[in-house]
Amino acid sequence: MQTILPPPFDKMMIGNSCIALLEYFHQPAWIRRVDGRYVWVNKSFLKFFNVKMEDVIDKVSEDFLPPEIVETSYITEQEVLEKRCSLTFHIEQKQFRTTIHKTPVFSDSNEIIAVAALMIDLKQELELETQLAHAKDFYEILLTYMGECLFFINKNNEFELINKRGKEALNDLGFKGPLPLTYEIWDNFLSNRYNTQGKKYTEDRKIIPRAWKGEVILNEEICLELKDGCQKFFLASATPFRNKNDNCIQGVILTVTDITKEKNLLNTLAQKTKLVEQRNQELHQFAYSAAHDLRDPLRNISLLASFIDEKLKKQDYEEVEFLLKKLLNTAAYGGSLVKNLLDYSAANREIKMEVVCLKDVVNRTITTLSNLIEQAEGKIIFNNLPIVRGNAQQLQIVFQNIISNAIRYKGQDPLVISISAERKSSLWVISIQDNGPGINEDFKEEIFLPFKRVRANTNSRSSGLGLSICRRIIEQHGGKIWLDPQPQTGACFKFTLEGMQD
């Protein structure tokens, strides 16, 4: 059997210029005869496969290349020989990725005598894709778990990107609208938007349209009024997204942070700070007034004692009995003042809460004040008083002080005091109404300050602490107390207490 030899190969068939061009490439290039033996390779080939020229020329691929590359090389080359045209192959394996351009070399008789090839190493591209995949994973995790709501609005005014926190925020706000979300849907849904001054946003002040005009908005506070009347507060930032080539705005990046909790905490802190300042002011006035009011009875007691002493020395007994009664009344007033001061101080301390029957509290109050009520020819009417959460002893002081004031400042008509209760949600509103001369509405705040007396007292002396004590006790119970301006005659005090669950 006669062996058929491949046609002889001469580099002159390709041309020196073509060889020079292949040599110039910084990518592996080679020429291999149809029998598989290499006749020429460039320096990049030797470097890429880490071989020497003598290891390659007139050798076949099996002599120096890994088996997986050899198999792929022969398959692709066979396809070029069969199709007799230039072909491009994309080869990807675990360690590398390449694109190989192969073209047949023809003899003068139009026979294929060799295959020239140029390999483009895509290892760098593979590394970049890996880095890009890692970056994509990183940013997906970042967008998913970041604390801020993130939105990207494209040039069609569609919300192309909404991160996890953004979707949760829309759901919390009650958004049930269609998707994809557009700016028109967004604008209609968030129509009740207000700034920090409580003014509703006009079209020219809305954040997204301003960003489309090129404005960068950073941390602008927005208030949303929800359907249930509640308010939520947000910090919003919007940045135009521009094309690097022509600087045209391609979209808007919007970030939103819910600051409702922080806002409420700041408001609570501001209220407590204001309350502390008010308490400090009251304490300052209290100390001054207490010293002033205690000084008068002590001075009068001392003066009356001196008068009595002089009368006794002169054995002048005519006015001694009168002076003694006056001294005893002054001492009683001083004792009452000290008691009220102690009650006022106790009203500032933490109290133990329990189940309290207000009917029992009022009955005990009437028993305590029975002599005063009888002297005033008074009558106290009440029925169906509720059971509340509170401190019975402290609440008795409240009823006692208000009823005592009604007796002290009663008018010419027989005194009638009516006590009632009205349920409002989880609270009870307690009303104590008398038929006396009433209190001018101008003094509705002043009467609750320590040592304030706004009504003429012709029958007895008052410390001016009673209503101030009442306010402290009711506030300790988590309620409010006020003078109701509605009654046409008399005074009506109202306060709230927490009711017991049914």
Short mmCIF file of C-alpha atoms in Angstrom, two decimals:
data_model
loop_
_atom_site.label_atom_id
_atom_site.label_comp_id
_atom_site.label_asym_id
_atom_site.label_seq_id
_atom_site.Cartn_x
_atom_site.Cartn_y
_atom_site.Cartn_z
CA MET A 1 0.00 0.00 0.00
CA GLN A 2 1.45 3.34 -1.07
CA THR A 3 1.55 6.19 1.50
CA ILE A 4 0.13 9.50 0.22
CA LEU A 5 2.29 12.41 1.44
CA PRO A 6 0.81 15.87 2.02
CA PRO A 7 1.73 18.57 -0.48
CA PRO A 8 5.01 20.32 0.34
CA PHE A 9 4.66 23.56 2.37
CA ASP A 10 6.71 26.65 1.73
CA LYS A 11 6.35 29.82 3.86
CA MET A 12 6.70 31.76 0.62
CA MET A 13 3.18 30.51 -0.25
CA ILE A 14 1.82 32.72 2.57
CA GLY A 15 4.18 35.58 2.02
CA ASN A 16 6.75 37.30 4.19
CA SER A 17 4.39 40.19 4.87
CA CYS A 18 1.71 37.87 6.25
CA ILE A 19 4.27 36.07 8.46
CA ALA A 20 5.51 39.43 9.73
CA LEU A 21 1.95 40.46 10.52
CA LEU A 22 1.31 37.26 12.49
CA GLU A 23 4.60 37.75 14.33
CA TYR A 24 3.53 41.25 15.29
CA PHE A 25 0.45 40.06 17.18
CA HIS A 26 0.75 39.81 20.95
CA GLN A 27 -1.54 36.81 20.78
CA PRO A 28 -0.53 33.20 19.93
CA ALA A 29 -0.39 32.47 16.16
CA TRP A 30 0.72 29.37 14.27
CA ILE A 31 0.74 27.53 10.94
CA ARG A 32 0.25 23.80 10.81
CA ARG A 33 0.38 21.46 7.82
CA VAL A 34 -2.60 19.29 6.98
CA ASP A 35 -0.79 16.31 8.55
CA GLY A 36 -0.88 18.18 11.88
CA ARG A 37 2.79 19.16 12.13
CA TYR A 38 3.69 22.75 13.06
CA VAL A 39 5.81 24.66 10.56
CA TRP A 40 5.73 28.08 12.20
CA VAL A 41 4.69 29.69 15.54
CA ASN A 42 5.22 33.20 16.92
CA LYS A 43 6.83 34.18 20.21
CA SER A 44 3.46 34.73 21.88
CA PHE A 45 2.60 31.08 21.15
CA LEU A 46 5.80 29.89 22.84
CA LYS A 47 5.13 32.13 25.86
CA PHE A 48 1.46 31.16 26.20
CA PHE A 49 2.12 27.40 26.12
CA ASN A 50 5.48 27.69 27.88
CA VAL A 51 7.46 25.77 25.25
CA LYS A 52 10.60 26.26 23.13
CA MET A 53 10.78 26.51 19.34
CA GLU A 54 12.53 23.15 18.97
CA ASP A 55 9.72 21.51 20.99
CA VAL A 56 7.14 22.69 18.46
CA ILE A 57 8.47 22.87 14.87
CA ASP A 58 7.76 19.68 12.92
CA LYS A 59 5.97 18.31 15.97
CA VAL A 60 2.29 17.52 16.47
CA SER A 61 0.06 18.88 19.25
CA GLU A 62 0.16 15.64 21.24
CA ASP A 63 3.88 16.19 21.78
CA PHE A 64 3.50 19.26 24.03
CA LEU A 65 -0.16 20.21 24.58
CA PRO A 66 -2.69 18.87 27.14
CA PRO A 67 -5.11 16.22 25.80
CA GLU A 68 -8.26 18.43 26.15
CA ILE A 69 -6.67 21.14 23.99
CA VAL A 70 -5.42 18.59 21.43
CA GLU A 71 -8.90 17.14 20.94
CA THR A 72 -10.52 20.57 20.51
CA SER A 73 -7.76 21.66 18.14
CA TYR A 74 -8.18 18.71 15.79
CA ILE A 75 -11.99 18.97 15.75
CA THR A 76 -11.95 22.66 14.77
CA GLU A 77 -9.19 22.17 12.21
CA GLN A 78 -11.05 19.28 10.60
CA GLU A 79 -14.07 21.57 10.17
CA VAL A 80 -11.90 24.18 8.39
CA LEU A 81 -10.50 21.50 6.04
CA GLU A 82 -13.98 20.23 5.26
CA LYS A 83 -15.58 23.63 4.65
CA ARG A 84 -12.44 25.07 2.91
CA CYS A 85 -13.05 28.52 4.40
CA SER A 86 -12.05 30.71 7.32
CA LEU A 87 -13.88 29.97 10.58
CA THR A 88 -13.94 31.43 14.10
CA PHE A 89 -14.26 29.21 17.17
CA HIS A 90 -15.06 30.19 20.74
CA ILE A 91 -13.52 27.74 23.18
CA GLU A 92 -14.24 27.90 26.90
CA GLN A 93 -12.86 25.55 29.48
CA LYS A 94 -12.43 25.69 33.24
CA GLN A 95 -9.04 27.41 33.20
CA PHE A 96 -9.24 29.52 30.09
CA ARG A 97 -11.42 31.10 27.44
CA THR A 98 -10.25 31.82 23.90
CA THR A 99 -11.43 32.80 20.46
CA ILE A 100 -9.52 31.13 17.59
CA HIS A 101 -9.58 32.34 14.00
CA LYS A 102 -8.50 29.62 11.53
CA THR A 103 -8.04 29.97 7.79
CA PRO A 104 -6.90 27.43 5.14
CA VAL A 105 -3.70 28.02 3.12
CA PHE A 106 -4.10 26.99 -0.55
CA SER A 107 -1.45 25.89 -3.07
CA ASP A 108 -1.33 27.09 -6.67
CA SER A 109 -3.38 24.05 -7.59
CA ASN A 110 -6.05 25.08 -5.05
CA GLU A 111 -5.18 22.34 -2.62
CA ILE A 112 -5.15 23.02 1.13
CA ILE A 113 -1.58 22.59 2.30
CA ALA A 114 -1.81 24.15 5.78
CA VAL A 115 -4.03 25.96 8.31
CA ALA A 116 -3.01 29.32 9.76
CA ALA A 117 -4.48 30.24 13.16
CA LEU A 118 -4.63 33.21 15.52
CA MET A 119 -5.79 32.72 19.11
CA ILE A 120 -7.24 35.61 21.14
CA ASP A 121 -6.76 34.95 24.84
CA LEU A 122 -9.92 35.95 26.72
CA LYS A 123 -8.59 35.16 30.18
CA GLN A 124 -8.73 38.83 31.14
CA GLU A 125 -12.33 39.00 29.94
CA LEU A 126 -13.11 35.94 32.06
CA GLU A 127 -11.56 37.61 35.10
CA LEU A 128 -13.54 40.77 34.46
CA GLU A 129 -16.77 38.79 34.16
CA THR A 130 -15.99 37.05 37.46
CA GLN A 131 -15.31 40.39 39.11
CA LEU A 132 -18.51 41.78 37.59
CA ALA A 133 -20.50 38.81 38.92
CA HIS A 134 -19.03 39.34 42.40
CA ALA A 135 -19.81 43.06 42.19
CA LYS A 136 -23.37 42.28 41.08
CA ASP A 137 -23.85 39.90 44.02
CA PHE A 138 -22.42 42.53 46.38
CA TYR A 139 -24.70 45.29 45.15
CA GLU A 140 -27.74 43.02 45.16
CA ILE A 141 -27.07 42.20 48.83
CA LEU A 142 -26.42 45.89 49.54
CA LEU A 143 -29.65 47.00 47.86
CA THR A 144 -31.67 44.23 49.49
CA TYR A 145 -30.58 44.83 53.07
CA MET A 146 -29.80 48.56 53.14
CA GLY A 147 -31.88 50.49 55.66
CA GLU A 148 -32.97 53.14 53.17
CA CYS A 149 -35.65 52.86 50.52
CA LEU A 150 -34.04 53.07 47.06
CA PHE A 151 -35.86 53.86 43.82
CA PHE A 152 -34.60 54.45 40.28
CA ILE A 153 -36.95 56.28 37.92
CA ASN A 154 -36.03 55.92 34.23
CA LYS A 155 -36.58 58.45 31.43
CA ASN A 156 -40.07 57.01 30.83
CA ASN A 157 -40.95 57.96 34.42
CA GLU A 158 -41.17 54.29 35.37
CA PHE A 159 -39.78 52.96 38.64
CA GLU A 160 -37.25 50.59 37.09
CA LEU A 161 -35.70 49.63 40.45
CA ILE A 162 -37.29 49.35 43.91
CA ASN A 163 -35.23 47.67 46.61
CA LYS A 164 -36.63 45.42 49.33
CA ARG A 165 -36.93 48.21 51.91
CA GLY A 166 -38.72 50.39 49.35
CA LYS A 167 -41.31 47.68 48.65
CA GLU A 168 -41.84 47.17 52.39
CA ALA A 169 -42.32 50.93 52.90
CA LEU A 170 -44.91 51.13 50.09
CA ASN A 171 -46.73 48.17 51.59
CA ASP A 172 -46.67 49.80 55.06
CA LEU A 173 -48.18 52.93 53.56
CA GLY A 174 -51.00 50.83 52.08
CA PHE A 175 -49.97 50.93 48.42
CA LYS A 176 -52.01 48.40 46.44
CA GLY A 177 -51.61 50.01 43.02
CA PRO A 178 -50.73 48.42 39.70
CA LEU A 179 -47.21 47.52 38.64
CA PRO A 180 -44.96 48.60 37.05
CA LEU A 181 -45.09 51.69 39.24
CA THR A 182 -45.03 54.98 37.34
CA TYR A 183 -44.50 58.51 38.59
CA GLU A 184 -48.15 59.37 37.88
CA ILE A 185 -49.35 56.48 40.09
CA TRP A 186 -46.76 57.43 42.74
CA ASP A 187 -47.85 61.09 42.69
CA ASN A 188 -51.54 60.25 43.01
CA PHE A 189 -50.88 57.81 45.85
CA LEU A 190 -48.71 60.26 47.82
CA SER A 191 -50.89 63.30 47.25
CA ASN A 192 -51.02 64.40 50.92
CA ARG A 193 -47.42 65.54 51.28
CA TYR A 194 -46.36 68.35 53.59
CA ASN A 195 -43.11 70.12 54.42
CA THR A 196 -41.77 70.87 57.89
CA GLN A 197 -43.94 74.00 58.11
CA GLY A 198 -47.08 71.90 57.49
CA LYS A 199 -47.65 73.35 54.00
CA LYS A 200 -48.83 71.02 51.25
CA TYR A 201 -46.32 70.47 48.45
CA THR A 202 -47.03 72.37 45.25
CA GLU A 203 -46.07 70.90 41.88
CA ASP A 204 -42.90 73.00 41.59
CA ARG A 205 -41.65 71.82 45.01
CA LYS A 206 -42.09 68.08 44.47
CA ILE A 207 -38.76 66.31 44.69
CA ILE A 208 -38.73 64.06 41.60
CA PRO A 209 -39.71 66.82 39.09
CA ARG A 210 -37.03 69.05 40.60
CA ALA A 211 -34.42 66.31 40.13
CA TRP A 212 -35.46 65.94 36.47
CA LYS A 213 -34.60 69.63 36.09
CA GLY A 214 -31.09 68.95 37.36
CA GLU A 215 -31.44 69.88 41.03
CA VAL A 216 -29.72 67.71 43.65
CA ILE A 217 -31.94 67.37 46.74
CA LEU A 218 -30.36 66.14 49.97
CA ASN A 219 -32.21 65.08 53.13
CA GLU A 220 -35.39 67.08 52.63
CA GLU A 221 -37.94 66.34 55.34
CA ILE A 222 -41.37 65.23 54.16
CA CYS A 223 -44.53 64.55 56.15
CA LEU A 224 -47.16 62.14 54.81
CA GLU A 225 -50.69 62.22 56.16
CA LEU A 226 -52.23 58.75 56.02
CA LYS A 227 -55.90 57.85 55.61
CA ASP A 228 -56.25 57.04 59.33
CA GLY A 229 -55.06 60.55 60.21
CA CYS A 230 -51.63 59.43 61.39
CA GLN A 231 -48.50 61.11 60.12
CA LYS A 232 -45.22 59.59 58.97
CA PHE A 233 -42.00 61.54 58.52
CA PHE A 234 -39.27 60.86 55.95
CA LEU A 235 -35.93 62.24 54.80
CA ALA A 236 -35.76 62.16 50.99
CA SER A 237 -32.81 62.71 48.64
CA ALA A 238 -32.99 62.79 44.84
CA THR A 239 -30.06 62.89 42.41
CA PRO A 240 -30.19 63.19 38.60
CA PHE A 241 -28.54 60.23 36.83
CA ARG A 242 -26.62 61.59 33.83
CA ASN A 243 -25.15 59.99 30.70
CA LYS A 244 -21.35 60.41 30.82
CA ASN A 245 -21.11 61.05 27.09
CA ASP A 246 -23.63 63.86 26.61
CA ASN A 247 -24.42 64.71 30.28
CA CYS A 248 -28.13 64.28 29.59
CA ILE A 249 -30.33 63.16 32.49
CA GLN A 250 -31.30 59.50 31.98
CA GLY A 251 -33.11 58.97 35.28
CA VAL A 252 -33.50 59.94 38.93
CA ILE A 253 -32.08 58.10 41.94
CA LEU A 254 -34.37 58.54 44.94
CA THR A 255 -33.53 57.48 48.50
CA VAL A 256 -36.02 57.73 51.35
CA THR A 257 -35.49 57.13 55.10
CA ASP A 258 -38.35 56.69 57.57
CA ILE A 259 -37.64 58.96 60.56
CA THR A 260 -41.08 58.73 62.19
CA LYS A 261 -39.74 57.02 65.34
CA GLU A 262 -36.89 59.51 65.68
CA LYS A 263 -39.28 62.41 65.08
CA ASN A 264 -41.71 61.15 67.71
CA LEU A 265 -38.85 60.63 70.17
CA LEU A 266 -37.64 64.19 69.57
CA ASN A 267 -41.17 65.53 70.04
CA THR A 268 -41.54 63.52 73.24
CA LEU A 269 -38.17 64.78 74.45
CA ALA A 270 -39.16 68.36 73.61
CA GLN A 271 -42.44 67.95 75.54
CA LYS A 272 -40.62 66.47 78.53
CA THR A 273 -38.03 69.24 78.41
CA LYS A 274 -40.83 71.80 78.35
CA LEU A 275 -42.52 70.02 81.25
CA VAL A 276 -39.27 70.00 83.25
CA GLU A 277 -38.82 73.71 82.60
CA GLN A 278 -42.41 74.32 83.67
CA ARG A 279 -41.92 72.20 86.80
CA ASN A 280 -38.71 74.08 87.64
CA GLN A 281 -40.52 77.37 87.25
CA GLU A 282 -43.36 76.12 89.43
CA LEU A 283 -40.88 74.82 92.00
CA HIS A 284 -39.19 78.21 92.14
CA GLN A 285 -42.54 79.94 92.63
CA PHE A 286 -43.65 77.25 95.05
CA ALA A 287 -40.59 77.75 97.27
CA TYR A 288 -41.04 81.52 97.26
CA SER A 289 -44.80 81.40 97.92
CA ALA A 290 -44.52 78.67 100.56
CA ALA A 291 -41.98 80.71 102.51
CA HIS A 292 -44.16 83.81 102.17
CA ASP A 293 -47.43 82.08 103.16
CA LEU A 294 -45.89 80.22 106.10
CA ARG A 295 -44.29 83.39 107.42
CA ASP A 296 -47.65 85.19 107.86
CA PRO A 297 -49.31 82.71 110.27
CA LEU A 298 -46.09 82.26 112.25
CA ARG A 299 -45.69 86.00 112.58
CA ASN A 300 -49.34 86.40 113.56
CA ILE A 301 -49.06 83.61 116.14
CA SER A 302 -46.01 85.29 117.63
CA LEU A 303 -47.74 88.69 117.66
CA LEU A 304 -50.94 87.33 119.22
CA ALA A 305 -48.93 85.46 121.85
CA SER A 306 -47.16 88.73 122.75
CA PHE A 307 -50.54 90.54 123.08
CA ILE A 308 -51.90 87.77 125.32
CA ASP A 309 -48.74 87.84 127.43
CA GLU A 310 -49.05 91.61 127.95
CA LYS A 311 -52.74 91.30 128.86
CA LEU A 312 -52.02 88.58 131.37
CA LYS A 313 -49.23 90.59 132.99
CA LYS A 314 -51.62 93.55 133.35
CA GLN A 315 -54.35 91.15 134.51
CA ASP A 316 -56.54 92.53 131.75
CA TYR A 317 -58.68 89.51 130.86
CA GLU A 318 -61.33 91.19 128.76
CA GLU A 319 -59.76 90.52 125.32
CA VAL A 320 -57.75 87.42 126.23
CA GLU A 321 -60.47 84.98 125.15
CA PHE A 322 -60.88 86.81 121.81
CA LEU A 323 -57.11 86.83 121.23
CA LEU A 324 -56.85 83.12 122.11
CA LYS A 325 -59.56 82.20 119.58
CA LYS A 326 -57.76 84.28 116.96
CA LEU A 327 -54.46 82.53 117.80
CA LEU A 328 -56.08 79.09 117.55
CA ASN A 329 -57.62 79.98 114.14
CA THR A 330 -54.24 81.22 112.91
CA ALA A 331 -52.54 78.03 114.16
CA ALA A 332 -55.22 75.93 112.46
CA TYR A 333 -54.64 77.79 109.21
CA GLY A 334 -50.88 77.23 109.56
CA GLY A 335 -51.49 73.53 110.18
CA SER A 336 -53.78 73.34 107.14
CA LEU A 337 -51.13 75.05 105.05
CA VAL A 338 -48.47 72.57 106.18
CA LYS A 339 -50.83 69.67 105.39
CA ASN A 340 -51.45 71.04 101.90
CA LEU A 341 -47.73 71.44 101.37
CA LEU A 342 -47.25 67.79 102.32
CA ASP A 343 -50.09 66.76 100.00
CA TYR A 344 -48.51 68.78 97.17
CA SER A 345 -45.17 67.09 97.77
CA ALA A 346 -46.80 63.64 97.91
CA ALA A 347 -48.56 64.31 94.60
CA ASN A 348 -45.13 64.40 92.91
CA ARG A 349 -44.10 60.95 94.12
CA GLU A 350 -44.79 57.68 92.33
CA ILE A 351 -48.05 56.14 93.49
CA LYS A 352 -49.32 52.57 93.59
CA MET A 353 -52.15 51.91 91.14
CA GLU A 354 -55.04 49.56 91.93
CA VAL A 355 -58.71 48.96 91.19
CA VAL A 356 -60.69 51.85 92.68
CA CYS A 357 -64.47 52.22 93.10
CA LEU A 358 -65.18 55.95 92.77
CA LYS A 359 -68.51 55.58 94.56
CA ASP A 360 -66.65 54.46 97.69
CA VAL A 361 -64.12 57.29 97.30
CA VAL A 362 -66.90 59.92 97.09
CA ASN A 363 -68.73 58.43 100.11
CA ARG A 364 -65.54 58.61 102.20
CA THR A 365 -65.00 62.21 101.03
CA ILE A 366 -68.55 63.16 102.10
CA THR A 367 -67.97 61.57 105.51
CA THR A 368 -64.70 63.49 105.94
CA LEU A 369 -66.32 66.81 104.98
CA SER A 370 -69.68 66.16 106.68
CA ASN A 371 -69.35 69.06 109.13
CA LEU A 372 -68.48 71.56 106.40
CA ILE A 373 -71.25 70.27 104.13
CA GLU A 374 -73.76 70.53 106.98
CA GLN A 375 -72.66 74.10 107.87
CA ALA A 376 -73.04 75.10 104.20
CA GLU A 377 -76.45 73.39 104.05
CA GLY A 378 -75.06 71.62 101.02
CA LYS A 379 -76.19 68.58 99.07
CA ILE A 380 -74.01 66.27 96.97
CA ILE A 381 -75.70 64.28 94.20
CA PHE A 382 -74.06 61.35 92.40
CA ASN A 383 -74.88 57.94 90.96
CA ASN A 384 -73.40 55.25 88.70
CA LEU A 385 -69.80 56.23 89.30
CA PRO A 386 -67.37 53.80 87.59
CA ILE A 387 -64.55 51.55 88.70
CA VAL A 388 -61.21 52.95 87.55
CA ARG A 389 -57.50 52.29 87.78
CA GLY A 390 -55.87 54.58 90.32
CA ASN A 391 -54.92 55.28 93.92
CA ALA A 392 -57.93 55.62 96.23
CA GLN A 393 -56.19 57.81 98.82
CA GLN A 394 -54.90 60.27 96.23
CA LEU A 395 -58.22 60.41 94.37
CA GLN A 396 -60.02 61.20 97.64
CA ILE A 397 -57.74 64.26 97.99
CA VAL A 398 -58.87 65.39 94.51
CA PHE A 399 -62.59 65.13 95.37
CA GLN A 400 -61.99 66.62 98.79
CA ASN A 401 -60.16 69.71 97.46
CA ILE A 402 -62.69 70.46 94.69
CA ILE A 403 -65.70 69.99 97.02
CA SER A 404 -64.01 72.09 99.74
CA ASN A 405 -63.48 74.91 97.23
CA ALA A 406 -67.15 74.72 96.21
CA ILE A 407 -68.17 75.02 99.88
CA ARG A 408 -65.68 77.82 100.56
CA TYR A 409 -66.80 79.92 97.58
CA LYS A 410 -70.51 79.05 97.58
CA GLY A 411 -73.11 81.69 96.67
CA GLN A 412 -76.28 82.78 98.45
CA ASP A 413 -78.35 79.79 97.30
CA PRO A 414 -78.14 76.43 99.09
CA LEU A 415 -75.10 74.57 97.76
CA VAL A 416 -75.71 71.72 95.33
CA ILE A 417 -72.78 69.67 93.96
CA SER A 418 -73.39 67.15 91.19
CA ILE A 419 -70.83 64.41 90.38
CA SER A 420 -71.18 62.40 87.15
CA ALA A 421 -69.12 60.22 84.79
CA GLU A 422 -69.07 59.71 81.02
CA ARG A 423 -67.23 56.96 79.15
CA LYS A 424 -65.03 58.02 76.21
CA SER A 425 -63.13 55.13 74.63
CA SER A 426 -60.83 53.68 77.33
CA LEU A 427 -61.18 56.73 79.60
CA TRP A 428 -63.75 58.01 82.05
CA VAL A 429 -64.45 61.76 82.16
CA ILE A 430 -65.45 62.74 85.72
CA SER A 431 -67.42 66.00 86.18
CA ILE A 432 -67.90 67.91 89.46
CA GLN A 433 -70.44 70.74 89.00
CA ASP A 434 -71.51 73.28 91.64
CA ASN A 435 -74.08 76.08 91.61
CA GLY A 436 -71.80 78.76 93.03
CA PRO A 437 -70.70 82.05 91.48
CA GLY A 438 -68.37 80.28 89.04
CA ILE A 439 -64.85 81.16 87.85
CA ASN A 440 -63.94 83.59 85.09
CA GLU A 441 -62.69 81.67 82.06
CA ASP A 442 -59.69 84.02 81.86
CA PHE A 443 -58.30 82.21 84.92
CA LYS A 444 -58.81 78.64 83.63
CA GLU A 445 -55.04 78.00 83.53
CA GLU A 446 -53.95 80.22 86.38
CA ILE A 447 -56.14 78.50 89.00
CA PHE A 448 -54.02 75.32 88.74
CA LEU A 449 -50.79 77.11 89.68
CA PRO A 450 -49.54 76.86 93.28
CA PHE A 451 -50.71 79.58 95.71
CA LYS A 452 -53.02 81.19 93.13
CA ARG A 453 -56.31 82.58 94.50
CA VAL A 454 -58.61 84.14 91.92
CA ARG A 455 -61.92 84.32 93.83
CA ALA A 456 -62.78 86.52 96.79
CA ASN A 457 -62.97 84.58 100.04
CA THR A 458 -65.09 86.11 102.72
CA ASN A 459 -65.54 83.09 104.98
CA SER A 460 -62.18 81.35 105.32
CA ARG A 461 -58.57 81.47 104.35
CA SER A 462 -57.24 79.28 101.50
CA SER A 463 -53.69 78.07 100.93
CA GLY A 464 -54.07 78.31 97.14
CA LEU A 465 -52.64 74.78 96.71
CA GLY A 466 -55.82 72.70 96.38
CA LEU A 467 -56.26 72.71 92.60
CA SER A 468 -52.51 72.53 92.03
CA ILE A 469 -52.48 69.33 94.11
CA CYS A 470 -55.44 68.01 92.10
CA ARG A 471 -53.61 68.58 88.83
CA ARG A 472 -50.48 66.80 90.04
CA ILE A 473 -52.48 63.78 91.23
CA ILE A 474 -54.51 63.48 88.02
CA GLU A 475 -51.34 63.79 85.91
CA GLN A 476 -49.78 61.03 88.03
CA HIS A 477 -52.78 58.93 86.99
CA GLY A 478 -52.05 59.66 83.31
CA GLY A 479 -55.05 61.96 82.95
CA LYS A 480 -55.89 65.64 82.51
CA ILE A 481 -57.92 68.11 84.59
CA TRP A 482 -59.53 71.32 83.38
CA LEU A 483 -62.19 73.93 84.08
CA ASP A 484 -65.13 73.35 81.75
CA PRO A 485 -66.12 76.73 80.24
CA GLN A 486 -69.61 75.52 79.22
CA PRO A 487 -71.72 75.93 82.41
CA GLN A 488 -73.71 79.17 82.58
CA THR A 489 -73.82 79.07 86.40
CA GLY A 490 -71.31 77.70 88.88
CA ALA A 491 -68.03 76.01 88.18
CA CYS A 492 -67.52 72.61 86.57
CA PHE A 493 -64.23 70.76 86.92
CA LYS A 494 -63.55 67.75 84.73
CA PHE A 495 -60.75 65.18 84.78
CA THR A 496 -59.98 61.89 83.04
CA LEU A 497 -59.11 58.54 84.57
CA GLU A 498 -58.24 55.23 82.96
CA GLY A 499 -61.12 52.79 83.00
CA MET A 500 -60.89 49.08 83.72
CA GLN A 501 -61.29 46.70 80.77
CA ASP A 502 -64.66 44.98 80.58
#
